Short mmCIF file of C-alpha atoms in Angstrom, two decimals:
data_model
loop_
_atom_site.label_atom_id
_atom_site.label_comp_id
_atom_site.label_asym_id
_atom_site.label_seq_id
_atom_site.Cartn_x
_atom_site.Cartn_y
_atom_site.Cartn_z
CA UNK A 195 -34.82 0.92 -136.62
CA UNK A 196 -33.35 3.23 -134.03
CA UNK A 197 -30.06 1.96 -132.70
CA UNK A 198 -28.13 3.26 -129.77
CA UNK A 199 -24.46 3.51 -130.68
CA UNK A 200 -23.19 4.20 -127.20
CA UNK A 201 -24.14 1.07 -125.30
CA UNK A 202 -21.81 -1.50 -126.80
CA UNK A 203 -19.21 -1.34 -124.07
CA UNK A 204 -18.73 0.10 -120.64
CA UNK A 205 -15.93 2.49 -121.58
CA UNK A 206 -17.85 4.77 -123.97
CA UNK A 207 -19.78 7.79 -122.81
CA UNK A 208 -22.94 8.82 -124.62
CA UNK A 209 -23.03 12.47 -125.78
CA UNK A 210 -25.29 13.10 -122.77
CA UNK A 211 -22.52 11.90 -120.46
CA UNK A 212 -24.07 8.55 -119.60
CA UNK A 213 -22.54 5.09 -119.64
CA UNK A 214 -25.34 2.83 -120.77
CA UNK A 215 -23.71 -0.46 -119.81
CA UNK A 216 -23.53 0.69 -116.22
CA UNK A 217 -27.15 1.79 -116.31
CA UNK A 218 -28.18 -1.59 -117.72
CA UNK A 219 -26.31 -3.28 -114.89
CA UNK A 220 -28.33 -1.19 -112.48
CA UNK A 221 -31.47 -2.45 -114.19
CA UNK A 222 -30.33 -6.00 -113.42
CA UNK A 223 -30.37 -5.06 -109.73
CA UNK A 224 -33.98 -3.94 -110.08
CA UNK A 225 -34.88 -7.35 -111.53
CA UNK A 226 -33.70 -9.13 -108.38
CA UNK A 227 -36.09 -9.81 -105.54
CA UNK A 228 -36.13 -7.26 -102.77
CA UNK A 229 -33.70 -7.10 -99.84
CA UNK A 230 -33.71 -4.62 -96.98
CA UNK A 231 -31.21 -3.71 -94.28
CA UNK A 232 -31.51 -1.62 -91.12
CA UNK A 233 -29.09 -0.66 -88.36
CA UNK A 234 -29.69 0.40 -84.78
CA UNK A 235 -27.14 1.48 -82.18
CA UNK A 236 -26.53 -2.16 -81.32
CA UNK A 237 -27.63 -4.33 -84.24
CA UNK A 238 -27.62 -4.67 -88.01
CA UNK A 239 -30.35 -6.65 -89.75
CA UNK A 240 -30.76 -7.91 -93.29
CA UNK A 241 -34.01 -9.37 -94.62
CA UNK A 242 -34.75 -10.77 -98.06
CA UNK A 243 -37.39 -12.42 -100.21
CA UNK A 244 -36.16 -15.58 -101.84
CA UNK A 245 -37.43 -16.69 -105.23
CA UNK A 246 -37.68 -20.17 -106.65
CA UNK A 247 -37.59 -20.76 -110.39
CA UNK A 248 -40.38 -23.31 -110.20
CA UNK A 249 -42.49 -24.97 -107.55
CA UNK A 250 -40.23 -28.03 -107.39
CA UNK A 251 -36.90 -26.19 -107.19
CA UNK A 252 -35.08 -24.82 -104.20
CA UNK A 253 -34.98 -21.10 -103.41
CA UNK A 254 -32.15 -18.85 -104.58
CA UNK A 255 -29.88 -17.85 -101.68
CA UNK A 256 -30.21 -14.14 -100.86
CA UNK A 257 -28.11 -13.60 -97.74
CA UNK A 258 -24.52 -14.78 -97.55
CA UNK A 259 -22.65 -14.75 -94.24
CA UNK A 260 -19.09 -13.67 -95.09
CA UNK A 261 -17.18 -13.58 -91.83
CA UNK A 262 -18.28 -14.06 -88.24
CA UNK A 263 -18.93 -10.32 -87.93
CA UNK A 264 -20.83 -9.53 -91.12
CA UNK A 265 -22.78 -10.77 -94.11
CA UNK A 266 -24.25 -9.51 -97.40
CA UNK A 267 -27.66 -9.56 -99.01
CA UNK A 268 -27.86 -9.50 -102.79
CA UNK A 269 -30.22 -8.33 -105.48
CA UNK A 270 -29.44 -9.11 -109.11
CA UNK A 271 -27.19 -11.70 -110.70
CA UNK A 272 -26.52 -14.31 -108.04
CA UNK A 273 -23.46 -15.62 -109.84
CA UNK A 274 -21.84 -12.17 -109.80
CA UNK A 275 -22.64 -11.96 -106.11
CA UNK A 276 -20.85 -15.26 -105.60
CA UNK A 277 -17.71 -13.92 -107.22
CA UNK A 278 -17.85 -10.82 -105.02
CA UNK A 279 -18.67 -12.72 -101.85
CA UNK A 280 -15.82 -15.17 -102.43
CA UNK A 281 -13.50 -12.20 -102.81
CA UNK A 282 -14.88 -10.69 -99.61
CA UNK A 283 -14.45 -13.98 -97.75
CA UNK A 284 -10.87 -14.22 -98.90
CA UNK A 285 -10.07 -10.61 -97.94
CA UNK A 286 -11.75 -10.99 -94.55
CA UNK A 287 -9.79 -14.13 -93.80
CA UNK A 288 -6.55 -12.46 -94.90
CA UNK A 289 -7.20 -9.61 -92.47
CA UNK A 290 -7.78 -12.04 -89.60
CA UNK A 291 -4.69 -14.04 -90.50
CA UNK A 292 -2.15 -11.23 -90.98
CA UNK A 293 -3.42 -8.72 -88.45
CA UNK A 294 -5.68 -10.77 -86.17
CA UNK A 295 -8.31 -8.17 -86.91
CA UNK A 296 -11.90 -8.36 -88.12
CA UNK A 297 -11.84 -6.33 -91.34
CA UNK A 298 -13.66 -2.99 -90.93
CA UNK A 299 -16.90 -2.90 -92.95
CA UNK A 300 -15.96 0.39 -94.58
CA UNK A 301 -12.71 -1.19 -95.73
CA UNK A 302 -14.22 -4.30 -97.34
CA UNK A 303 -16.90 -2.18 -98.96
CA UNK A 304 -14.24 0.06 -100.45
CA UNK A 305 -12.35 -2.95 -101.80
CA UNK A 306 -15.31 -4.37 -103.72
CA UNK A 307 -16.21 -0.87 -104.86
CA UNK A 308 -12.74 -0.50 -106.38
CA UNK A 309 -13.12 -3.83 -108.17
CA UNK A 310 -16.54 -2.88 -109.50
CA UNK A 311 -15.35 0.52 -110.67
CA UNK A 312 -12.44 -1.05 -112.57
CA UNK A 313 -15.00 -3.06 -114.55
CA UNK A 314 -16.58 0.16 -115.76
CA UNK A 315 -13.33 1.60 -117.03
CA UNK A 316 -11.63 -1.25 -118.87
CA UNK A 317 -12.43 -2.31 -122.37
CA UNK A 318 -13.81 -5.82 -122.71
CA UNK A 319 -15.13 -5.96 -119.15
CA UNK A 320 -18.69 -5.67 -117.96
CA UNK A 321 -20.00 -4.22 -114.71
CA UNK A 322 -21.23 -6.58 -112.01
CA UNK A 323 -24.98 -7.07 -112.38
CA UNK A 324 -25.62 -7.15 -108.68
CA UNK A 325 -26.33 -4.77 -105.81
CA UNK A 326 -25.33 -5.66 -102.27
CA UNK A 327 -26.27 -4.64 -98.78
CA UNK A 328 -23.34 -5.23 -96.45
CA UNK A 329 -24.30 -5.37 -92.80
CA UNK A 330 -22.56 -6.28 -89.57
CA UNK A 331 -20.50 -5.02 -86.69
CA UNK A 332 -16.87 -3.93 -86.54
CA UNK A 333 -14.66 -2.08 -84.07
CA UNK A 334 -16.72 1.06 -84.71
CA UNK A 335 -20.09 -0.61 -84.04
CA UNK A 336 -22.90 -1.72 -86.35
CA UNK A 337 -22.89 -0.61 -90.00
CA UNK A 338 -24.92 -0.97 -93.16
CA UNK A 339 -23.42 -0.24 -96.57
CA UNK A 340 -25.09 -0.20 -99.96
CA UNK A 341 -23.08 -1.30 -102.98
CA UNK A 342 -24.09 -0.64 -106.60
CA UNK A 343 -22.67 -2.07 -109.86
CA UNK A 344 -21.29 1.37 -110.75
CA UNK A 345 -18.90 1.11 -107.81
CA UNK A 346 -20.85 3.65 -105.79
CA UNK A 347 -21.08 2.77 -102.09
CA UNK A 348 -22.88 4.57 -99.34
CA UNK A 349 -23.29 4.04 -95.63
CA UNK A 350 -27.00 3.84 -94.79
CA UNK A 351 -29.23 3.81 -91.73
CA UNK A 352 -31.77 1.73 -93.63
CA UNK A 353 -31.93 0.64 -97.25
CA UNK A 354 -33.82 -1.50 -99.69
CA UNK A 355 -32.82 -2.65 -103.18
CA UNK A 356 -34.36 -4.93 -105.78
CA UNK A 357 -37.74 -5.28 -107.46
CA UNK A 358 -40.44 -2.92 -106.12
CA UNK A 359 -38.04 -1.83 -103.38
CA UNK A 360 -39.45 1.71 -103.52
CA UNK A 361 -42.33 0.52 -101.34
CA UNK A 362 -39.91 -0.87 -98.77
CA UNK A 363 -37.88 2.35 -98.82
CA UNK A 364 -41.02 4.39 -98.28
CA UNK A 365 -41.80 2.29 -95.21
CA UNK A 366 -38.23 2.71 -93.95
CA UNK A 367 -38.33 6.48 -94.48
CA UNK A 368 -41.59 6.71 -92.53
CA UNK A 369 -40.07 4.91 -89.54
CA UNK A 370 -36.55 6.28 -89.85
CA UNK A 371 -36.46 7.99 -86.45
CA UNK A 372 -37.25 4.82 -84.54
CA UNK A 373 -34.42 2.65 -85.82
CA UNK A 374 -31.52 4.04 -83.85
CA UNK A 375 -32.90 3.07 -80.44
CA UNK A 376 -34.67 -0.10 -81.59
CA UNK A 377 -34.19 -3.41 -79.81
CA UNK A 378 -32.98 -6.43 -81.74
CA UNK A 379 -36.47 -7.89 -82.04
CA UNK A 380 -38.09 -4.60 -83.06
CA UNK A 381 -35.43 -4.07 -85.72
CA UNK A 382 -36.16 -7.48 -87.21
CA UNK A 383 -39.89 -6.68 -87.19
CA UNK A 384 -39.29 -3.41 -89.01
CA UNK A 385 -37.20 -5.22 -91.61
CA UNK A 386 -39.91 -7.82 -92.16
CA UNK A 387 -42.62 -5.17 -92.43
CA UNK A 388 -40.56 -3.20 -94.95
CA UNK A 389 -40.15 -6.41 -96.91
CA UNK A 390 -43.89 -7.09 -96.81
CA UNK A 391 -44.62 -3.60 -98.17
CA UNK A 392 -42.90 -4.32 -101.44
CA UNK A 393 -44.59 -7.66 -101.95
CA UNK A 394 -47.31 -7.86 -104.60
CA UNK A 395 -50.87 -8.26 -103.28
CA UNK A 396 -51.19 -11.97 -103.89
CA UNK A 397 -47.94 -12.86 -102.10
CA UNK A 398 -47.18 -13.59 -98.47
CA UNK A 399 -44.04 -13.83 -96.37
CA UNK A 400 -43.58 -17.48 -95.43
CA UNK A 401 -40.90 -19.46 -93.66
CA UNK A 402 -39.88 -20.77 -97.08
CA UNK A 403 -39.43 -17.54 -99.00
CA UNK A 404 -37.98 -15.30 -96.27
CA UNK A 405 -34.41 -14.98 -95.09
CA UNK A 406 -33.11 -12.89 -92.18
CA UNK A 407 -29.53 -12.13 -91.17
CA UNK A 408 -28.73 -10.57 -87.79
CA UNK A 409 -25.47 -9.20 -86.44
CA UNK A 410 -24.96 -7.25 -83.25
CA UNK A 411 -22.45 -6.05 -80.69
CA UNK A 412 -21.25 -9.22 -78.98
CA UNK A 413 -23.32 -11.33 -81.37
CA UNK A 414 -21.95 -13.04 -84.47
CA UNK A 415 -23.69 -12.50 -87.79
CA UNK A 416 -26.22 -15.33 -88.13
CA UNK A 417 -28.51 -16.37 -90.93
CA UNK A 418 -32.06 -17.37 -90.00
CA UNK A 419 -34.19 -19.40 -92.40
CA UNK A 420 -37.09 -21.83 -92.32
CA UNK A 421 -38.73 -22.61 -88.98
CA UNK A 422 -36.38 -20.21 -87.16
CA UNK A 423 -38.44 -17.41 -88.70
CA UNK A 424 -41.87 -18.79 -87.77
CA UNK A 425 -42.18 -16.89 -84.50
CA UNK A 426 -40.98 -13.57 -85.95
CA UNK A 427 -43.37 -13.83 -88.90
CA UNK A 428 -46.22 -14.70 -86.60
CA UNK A 429 -45.67 -11.91 -84.07
CA UNK A 430 -44.86 -9.30 -86.72
CA UNK A 431 -47.90 -9.77 -88.90
CA UNK A 432 -50.43 -10.66 -86.23
CA UNK A 433 -50.35 -7.10 -84.86
CA UNK A 434 -50.02 -5.71 -88.33
CA UNK A 435 -53.11 -7.43 -89.65
CA UNK A 436 -54.94 -6.42 -86.49
CA UNK A 437 -54.05 -2.78 -87.15
CA UNK A 438 -55.13 -3.06 -90.75
CA UNK A 439 -58.48 -4.37 -89.73
CA UNK A 440 -58.90 -1.55 -87.24
CA UNK A 441 -58.01 1.03 -89.87
CA UNK A 442 -60.35 -0.56 -92.38
CA UNK A 443 -63.09 -0.60 -89.81
CA UNK A 444 -62.59 3.08 -89.04
CA UNK A 445 -62.57 3.96 -92.72
CA UNK A 446 -65.86 2.18 -93.30
CA UNK A 447 -67.37 3.91 -90.31
CA UNK A 448 -66.47 7.41 -91.45
CA UNK B 95 34.36 -1.64 -137.51
CA UNK B 96 32.73 -4.93 -136.65
CA UNK B 97 29.33 -5.19 -138.31
CA UNK B 98 27.89 -7.47 -135.61
CA UNK B 99 25.60 -5.40 -133.34
CA UNK B 100 26.59 -7.33 -130.17
CA UNK B 101 30.12 -6.06 -130.59
CA UNK B 102 29.20 -2.37 -130.94
CA UNK B 103 30.51 -0.17 -128.20
CA UNK B 104 32.83 -2.91 -126.95
CA UNK B 105 36.62 -2.81 -127.00
CA UNK B 106 37.90 -4.39 -130.21
CA UNK B 107 38.98 -7.98 -129.74
CA UNK B 108 41.82 -7.63 -132.27
CA UNK B 109 43.27 -4.70 -130.33
CA UNK B 110 42.50 -5.52 -126.68
CA UNK B 111 42.01 -9.30 -126.76
CA UNK B 112 38.79 -11.20 -126.03
CA UNK B 113 36.56 -9.58 -123.39
CA UNK B 114 36.78 -11.25 -120.00
CA UNK B 115 33.13 -11.99 -119.13
CA UNK B 116 33.99 -13.35 -115.71
CA UNK B 117 33.85 -9.76 -114.42
CA UNK B 118 30.09 -9.87 -114.86
CA UNK B 119 29.66 -12.92 -112.64
CA UNK B 120 29.51 -12.95 -108.86
CA UNK B 121 31.56 -15.52 -107.05
CA UNK B 122 29.25 -18.41 -106.22
CA UNK B 123 25.51 -18.62 -105.57
CA UNK B 124 23.32 -15.93 -103.96
CA UNK B 125 23.92 -15.83 -100.23
CA UNK B 126 21.56 -14.93 -97.44
CA UNK B 127 22.44 -13.41 -94.08
CA UNK B 128 24.49 -15.88 -92.07
CA UNK B 129 25.07 -13.64 -89.05
CA UNK B 130 24.21 -10.13 -87.90
CA UNK B 131 26.81 -7.37 -88.46
CA UNK B 132 25.96 -4.18 -86.59
CA UNK B 133 23.92 -5.17 -83.56
CA UNK B 134 21.87 -3.77 -80.74
CA UNK B 135 21.80 -5.62 -77.45
CA UNK B 136 18.98 -6.21 -74.94
CA UNK B 137 15.47 -4.79 -75.04
CA UNK B 138 13.53 -5.16 -71.80
CA UNK B 139 9.87 -4.57 -71.05
CA UNK B 140 7.41 -5.00 -68.19
CA UNK B 141 3.66 -4.64 -67.87
CA UNK B 142 2.03 -2.63 -65.11
CA UNK B 143 -1.62 -2.20 -64.22
CA UNK B 144 -2.44 0.45 -66.85
CA UNK B 145 0.22 -0.14 -69.48
CA UNK B 146 3.69 -1.28 -70.43
CA UNK B 147 7.23 0.06 -69.93
CA UNK B 148 9.89 -0.77 -72.50
CA UNK B 149 13.57 0.20 -72.68
CA UNK B 150 16.67 -0.34 -74.82
CA UNK B 151 20.06 1.37 -74.81
CA UNK B 152 21.22 3.61 -77.66
CA UNK B 153 24.24 1.58 -78.73
CA UNK B 154 24.88 -0.21 -82.02
CA UNK B 155 27.94 -2.45 -81.79
CA UNK B 156 30.14 -3.67 -84.63
CA UNK B 157 31.34 -6.89 -83.07
CA UNK B 158 32.85 -5.78 -79.77
CA UNK B 159 33.39 -2.23 -81.02
CA UNK B 160 30.91 0.35 -79.69
CA UNK B 161 30.42 1.72 -83.22
CA UNK B 162 27.32 3.99 -83.07
CA UNK B 163 26.27 5.55 -79.79
CA UNK B 164 23.03 7.31 -80.70
CA UNK B 165 20.91 4.63 -82.34
CA UNK B 166 17.30 4.75 -81.27
CA UNK B 167 16.02 1.19 -80.96
CA UNK B 168 12.52 1.93 -79.73
CA UNK B 169 10.04 2.86 -82.44
CA UNK B 170 6.68 4.40 -81.73
CA UNK B 171 4.13 3.03 -84.22
CA UNK B 172 1.12 5.01 -83.05
CA UNK B 173 -0.44 6.25 -79.81
CA UNK B 174 -0.77 2.74 -78.44
CA UNK B 175 2.15 0.69 -79.77
CA UNK B 176 5.94 0.79 -79.42
CA UNK B 177 8.29 -1.77 -80.98
CA UNK B 178 11.72 -2.50 -79.47
CA UNK B 179 14.44 -3.99 -81.68
CA UNK B 180 17.30 -6.25 -80.61
CA UNK B 181 19.75 -7.73 -83.11
CA UNK B 182 20.87 -6.52 -86.52
CA UNK B 183 20.54 -2.77 -86.98
CA UNK B 184 20.21 -2.79 -90.78
CA UNK B 185 17.35 -5.29 -90.50
CA UNK B 186 15.83 -2.99 -87.87
CA UNK B 187 16.02 -0.15 -90.38
CA UNK B 188 14.35 -2.35 -92.99
CA UNK B 189 11.54 -3.18 -90.56
CA UNK B 190 11.26 0.52 -89.77
CA UNK B 191 10.63 1.26 -93.45
CA UNK B 192 8.16 -1.62 -93.56
CA UNK B 193 6.28 -0.19 -90.59
CA UNK B 194 6.31 3.24 -92.21
CA UNK B 195 4.67 1.89 -95.35
CA UNK B 196 2.16 -0.03 -93.23
CA UNK B 197 1.37 3.18 -91.38
CA UNK B 198 0.86 5.08 -94.63
CA UNK B 199 -1.39 2.32 -95.94
CA UNK B 200 -3.42 2.35 -92.74
CA UNK B 201 -3.86 6.10 -92.87
CA UNK B 202 -4.98 6.11 -96.48
CA UNK B 203 -7.51 3.33 -95.90
CA UNK B 204 -10.98 4.32 -94.82
CA UNK B 205 -10.75 2.64 -91.44
CA UNK B 206 -10.25 5.05 -88.60
CA UNK B 207 -9.56 2.43 -85.97
CA UNK B 208 -5.80 2.47 -85.43
CA UNK B 209 -3.85 -0.79 -85.25
CA UNK B 210 -3.37 -2.00 -81.72
CA UNK B 211 -0.36 -3.82 -80.29
CA UNK B 212 -1.93 -7.25 -80.86
CA UNK B 213 -2.56 -6.48 -84.55
CA UNK B 214 0.99 -5.26 -85.04
CA UNK B 215 2.50 -8.23 -83.22
CA UNK B 216 0.56 -10.68 -85.40
CA UNK B 217 1.74 -8.84 -88.50
CA UNK B 218 5.41 -8.65 -87.47
CA UNK B 219 5.45 -12.30 -86.39
CA UNK B 220 4.13 -13.22 -89.85
CA UNK B 221 6.86 -11.13 -91.50
CA UNK B 222 9.57 -12.76 -89.37
CA UNK B 223 8.25 -16.27 -90.02
CA UNK B 224 7.95 -15.64 -93.76
CA UNK B 225 11.57 -14.50 -93.91
CA UNK B 226 12.90 -17.45 -91.94
CA UNK B 227 10.91 -19.77 -94.24
CA UNK B 228 12.70 -18.17 -97.18
CA UNK B 229 15.98 -19.06 -95.41
CA UNK B 230 16.63 -15.31 -95.30
CA UNK B 231 15.77 -14.25 -91.76
CA UNK B 232 15.59 -10.74 -90.41
CA UNK B 233 18.15 -11.06 -87.65
CA UNK B 234 16.13 -9.41 -84.91
CA UNK B 235 14.34 -10.15 -81.71
CA UNK B 236 11.37 -7.80 -81.36
CA UNK B 237 9.32 -6.79 -78.39
CA UNK B 238 5.92 -5.31 -79.16
CA UNK B 239 4.54 -3.29 -76.26
CA UNK B 240 1.26 -1.43 -76.03
CA UNK B 241 -2.46 -1.89 -75.59
CA UNK B 242 -4.75 -4.51 -77.09
CA UNK B 243 -8.27 -4.07 -78.48
CA UNK B 244 -9.73 -3.80 -74.95
CA UNK B 245 -7.07 -1.20 -73.99
CA UNK B 246 -5.45 -3.77 -71.68
CA UNK B 247 -1.64 -3.90 -71.46
CA UNK B 248 -0.12 -6.09 -74.19
CA UNK B 249 3.43 -7.35 -74.41
CA UNK B 250 4.76 -10.01 -76.78
CA UNK B 251 7.91 -10.96 -78.64
CA UNK B 252 8.73 -12.23 -82.12
CA UNK B 253 12.17 -13.45 -83.06
CA UNK B 254 14.15 -14.25 -86.21
CA UNK B 255 12.64 -17.74 -86.34
CA UNK B 256 9.10 -16.42 -86.20
CA UNK B 257 8.67 -17.74 -82.67
CA UNK B 258 6.19 -15.74 -80.62
CA UNK B 259 5.96 -15.47 -76.87
CA UNK B 260 4.03 -13.44 -74.38
CA UNK B 261 4.58 -12.77 -70.70
CA UNK B 262 4.13 -9.97 -68.12
CA UNK B 263 7.87 -9.28 -68.45
CA UNK B 264 10.08 -9.89 -71.48
CA UNK B 265 13.72 -9.32 -72.36
CA UNK B 266 15.79 -10.06 -75.46
CA UNK B 267 19.44 -10.99 -75.86
CA UNK B 268 21.65 -10.67 -72.76
CA UNK B 269 18.67 -9.26 -70.88
CA UNK B 270 16.85 -12.58 -71.23
CA UNK B 271 19.49 -14.03 -68.91
CA UNK B 272 20.25 -11.07 -66.66
CA UNK B 273 17.18 -8.85 -66.49
CA UNK B 274 14.36 -11.35 -66.79
CA UNK B 275 14.96 -12.97 -63.35
CA UNK B 276 15.01 -9.53 -61.72
CA UNK B 277 11.82 -8.46 -63.51
CA UNK B 278 10.13 -11.73 -62.49
CA UNK B 279 10.79 -11.01 -58.81
CA UNK B 280 8.20 -8.21 -59.04
CA UNK B 281 6.02 -9.69 -61.80
CA UNK B 282 6.01 -13.47 -61.41
CA UNK B 283 2.67 -13.96 -63.16
CA UNK B 284 -0.17 -12.23 -64.99
CA UNK B 285 -2.17 -11.59 -61.81
CA UNK B 286 0.71 -9.69 -60.21
CA UNK B 287 0.50 -7.04 -62.96
CA UNK B 288 -2.43 -5.44 -61.14
CA UNK B 289 -0.24 -4.74 -58.08
CA UNK B 290 2.41 -2.78 -59.98
CA UNK B 291 2.10 0.95 -60.58
CA UNK B 292 3.63 2.89 -63.44
CA UNK B 293 6.28 4.41 -61.15
CA UNK B 294 7.26 1.00 -59.77
CA UNK B 295 7.51 -0.50 -63.27
CA UNK B 296 9.65 2.39 -64.56
CA UNK B 297 11.92 2.08 -61.51
CA UNK B 298 12.19 -1.70 -62.03
CA UNK B 299 13.10 -1.36 -65.70
CA UNK B 300 15.66 1.37 -64.97
CA UNK B 301 17.24 -0.86 -62.33
CA UNK B 302 17.51 -3.67 -64.88
CA UNK B 303 19.10 -1.32 -67.43
CA UNK B 304 21.71 -0.52 -64.79
CA UNK B 305 22.44 -4.19 -64.04
CA UNK B 306 22.74 -4.81 -67.78
CA UNK B 307 25.20 -1.95 -68.13
CA UNK B 308 27.27 -3.39 -65.26
CA UNK B 309 27.54 -6.87 -66.74
CA UNK B 310 26.85 -6.69 -70.50
CA UNK B 311 30.01 -5.64 -72.34
CA UNK B 312 27.96 -4.64 -75.43
CA UNK B 313 25.80 -2.14 -73.55
CA UNK B 314 25.85 1.57 -72.86
CA UNK B 315 24.69 3.99 -70.17
CA UNK B 316 22.56 6.04 -72.58
CA UNK B 317 19.16 4.52 -73.25
CA UNK B 318 15.60 5.08 -74.47
CA UNK B 319 12.55 4.32 -72.38
CA UNK B 320 8.87 4.39 -73.33
CA UNK B 321 5.72 4.12 -71.26
CA UNK B 322 2.56 3.14 -73.13
CA UNK B 323 -0.79 3.62 -71.42
CA UNK B 324 -4.27 4.92 -72.26
CA UNK B 325 -2.88 8.46 -72.17
CA UNK B 326 -0.63 7.64 -75.14
CA UNK B 327 3.08 7.01 -75.57
CA UNK B 328 5.67 8.74 -73.42
CA UNK B 329 8.98 8.17 -75.19
CA UNK B 330 12.29 9.57 -73.90
CA UNK B 331 15.32 8.81 -76.06
CA UNK B 332 18.19 10.46 -74.22
CA UNK B 333 18.12 9.00 -70.72
CA UNK B 334 21.30 8.45 -68.76
CA UNK B 335 21.80 5.75 -66.11
CA UNK B 336 21.81 7.31 -62.64
CA UNK B 337 23.19 6.28 -59.23
CA UNK B 338 25.68 3.79 -60.56
CA UNK B 339 27.77 1.97 -58.01
CA UNK B 340 30.76 0.02 -59.18
CA UNK B 341 31.67 -1.07 -55.65
CA UNK B 342 30.88 -4.66 -56.53
CA UNK B 343 33.65 -4.59 -59.13
CA UNK B 344 36.27 -4.41 -56.37
CA UNK B 345 35.49 -7.95 -55.33
CA UNK B 346 35.72 -9.46 -58.80
CA UNK B 347 38.78 -11.62 -59.23
CA UNK B 348 40.02 -14.09 -61.79
CA UNK B 349 40.50 -12.10 -64.98
CA UNK B 350 41.66 -8.70 -66.15
CA UNK B 351 44.78 -6.99 -64.84
CA UNK B 352 44.81 -8.07 -61.18
CA UNK B 353 47.27 -10.76 -60.30
CA UNK B 354 45.76 -12.02 -57.03
#
C-alpha cells in the first residue's frame, strides 16, 4: 500500500516543501466545533458552539478567560488549549506583577506563537493540535488575534475557525464593513449569527450549547453562558427568522 | 617527567617543593556589599500640574573626598520617565545597564506602548526588593519621575530595602531632611499639585538645590535637572547654582577656625 515517508515527524520536509505533521495538526483544528471572534472600535467578542460527548455529559469548555482584559476561544484539542492557556495565564500574571501592566495582546500572542513554532522544529515534539482566537482590550484598544498550530498568528477584524467555519467566515466577510462602528449588542448579534451560519440544518443555538465572551474599553472580559444568553439568542434569531420568512415568501411569490 | 596527568605543566615538586594551593583560595566566605563606596548625595523631585521636576547634583564622593565632579545621576528612560539615583555609583551604573537591556527588550517586543513611570517604578522596586532578599542590596535610593498610564504626573521612590513610597514631593539622602520641608511648604498634599506651574516647580527645586549646597558637605554647585511633561523630557545636565548668598555663614559660630 502507498505509504507517505515524510509525515513521521514534524522536522522533515516533504520533497514538495510541506511539513505533514503541521498540516495534520491543522486538520485537528478543523475537527473542533466552530468559534468566531469580531472586534469593533470599542469591543471584542468571542462566540462558540460547545459540544457534549453524550446527552448525559457536560459540555466541553470553549472560551477561557485568561486575564481581566482578555480571553481565548479554542477549536481543536482542548487539552492542548489548556496547556497554552495556563502558560498565557502565568505570563499575564507575571506582567501584572513585575510591571503593573496588563500584557499587550500582540505580546502574549507572539509568546504562544514562539512556543508553537518551536514544536515544529524540534525532533520528538509534536505541534499543538489547537487553534485559538485571542480577543480583548489592551492599552491600544480592542484586538482579535488568530493563532494556528504552525505558529502563524494574524491580527483580524473578524475570524472563524473550526468545523464548517467557512460558512461563518462567509457571513463575516459579507458584513465586514459594519463591524467597526457596531455597538456592543450588535457585535454580539453578528457573532451569534455567524455561528448559526455554520451550524448543520438540524441544529439550533441554545443556552446550553452556546458560549459568548465579551471584552470592551472599560469593561473586563466576561464569559456568558446558560441563561445569561437567553435574551441575546431570542432577540438575535427572532428578527432573523422573521427575515427568512419574508424572503421565502417573496421567493414563492416571484 | 611525572607521568601523572594532573602534574603536567606544573612546577616539579622535587625541584620547587610542593605547590602551595592556598593561593587559589579566597580569604573567608563570599561577602556581599556592607556599605556603599563611591556615593551620590540627594535627589529631589516635585510634581506640578502637568508633570514632574527632578534634580540631582553631578558629584560622586569617595567618603568625604569630592572624587568625580561630572557624574550624571539622572537617567532618561524614555519620553515619559526619568530615574534619579542616590547612593552607590557603581550600583547606579549596574542599574543603568539593567535599564538599557530592559529598553532593548521593550523595543524588540511587538508592543508599541512605551513603559510609563508607574510600570518602571514597579519593576525597579521588585529588583531592589529581590536584591535585599538575597542579602545583597543595591545600595541606592531611587526616585522615579514621569507620567502614569493616564498621562498624570507620577513620582515615587524605591530604596535599597525595596521600600516604596509616593508623595507630591520626594527627596533622598540629606535632601530628605533639608529639602523635603521646603518642598512641602509649596506642595503639602496631592490637591495642591494643581496650583503649581512648571516655572514655580522648577524655581522651587532650584532653591532646594541651593540650600542643599549650602548645608550638605557632600554636595556640589553643578547639577542636572529634568522636567517631564506631556511634551516629553527636558533634561539639562550642566546647570550651575545661581544667586548664591553666603551671608548667613557669617553668623555661624561654634566650630571651624573662629575662636569666639
